[in-house]
């Protein structure tokens, strides 16, 4: 059986560190605040927003929720973002995606002040990540890097394969592995010979969005297998992109779903918000 990578334990350690730093800032009279904006009543988004607010309370941040109705116009949302950009109590702004179809997500992301962009989705922050000179890292890929570090396996010189090329997971994930001197292959729906490419990966990160997509024959014996996927199976149970039962004997290290990457994403959001508060203080 592979070593299980415990996302709950690693995320608890990150949050404990953030909490200690938050307390130190409080003793200097600085309170850290995160604004969370949700538009409409997508049940999954509601769960994510509640989890983020819970994490804020855990580490000692103030959270400010703005729950707007589905029919909110793009202009109204942009006006709110603009107000939050100028609000000194708010160090980080998170607009929960997806937004209703009549709102242009890019326009909203571009409106968030880059110094309050704790999701690191603003093009300016994306550019910083490309160069390798950044303040914020996108939460999910940053969380994956923490999980890989927790195994003690060095990325340098390793064959790293990322399945998926989305702007929020796949692309920045590949970049972070590259910054750590991994030899990185990005794969996607048009990739040929995907199985063969994955089967030589020392580190395999799956961000596809398809339950059980990664099967035992796709992994190298002893590989680090990170499952970013969050899917529902036929029984409605939360599951990842990796066939965990099939792969757990062959992998060296593997993340479970739930309890792997998911908790890390929120922990890294807390870390980014703390970083934002410190940057704004300067
Ligand atoms: P996405 O935007 O839908 O991207 C999925 C990627 O998978 C695309 O690049 C797509 O390729 C690729 N893909 C689809 N079918 C494929 C195939 N047959 N072979 C190879 N590649 C294929 O999804 P995402 O936002 O990156 O999210 C991916 C998964 O991670 C989802 O399950 C999501 O719920 C989960 N997620 C989890 C967290 C967390 O905190 N745990 C955070 C974010 C996302 P093309 O580009 O060619 O279409």
Tab-separated table of C-alpha atoms in Angstrom, residues 19 49 61 124 130 220:
chain	number	residue	atom	x	y	z
A	19	UNK	CA	-3.032	31.635	12.912
A	49	UNK	CA	-17.993	29.957	0.663
A	61	UNK	CA	-9.374	36.574	10.243
A	124	UNK	CA	-0.763	40.613	-13.467
A	130	UNK	CA	5.286	32.824	-15.186
A	220	UNK	CA	4.710	4.216	-12.628
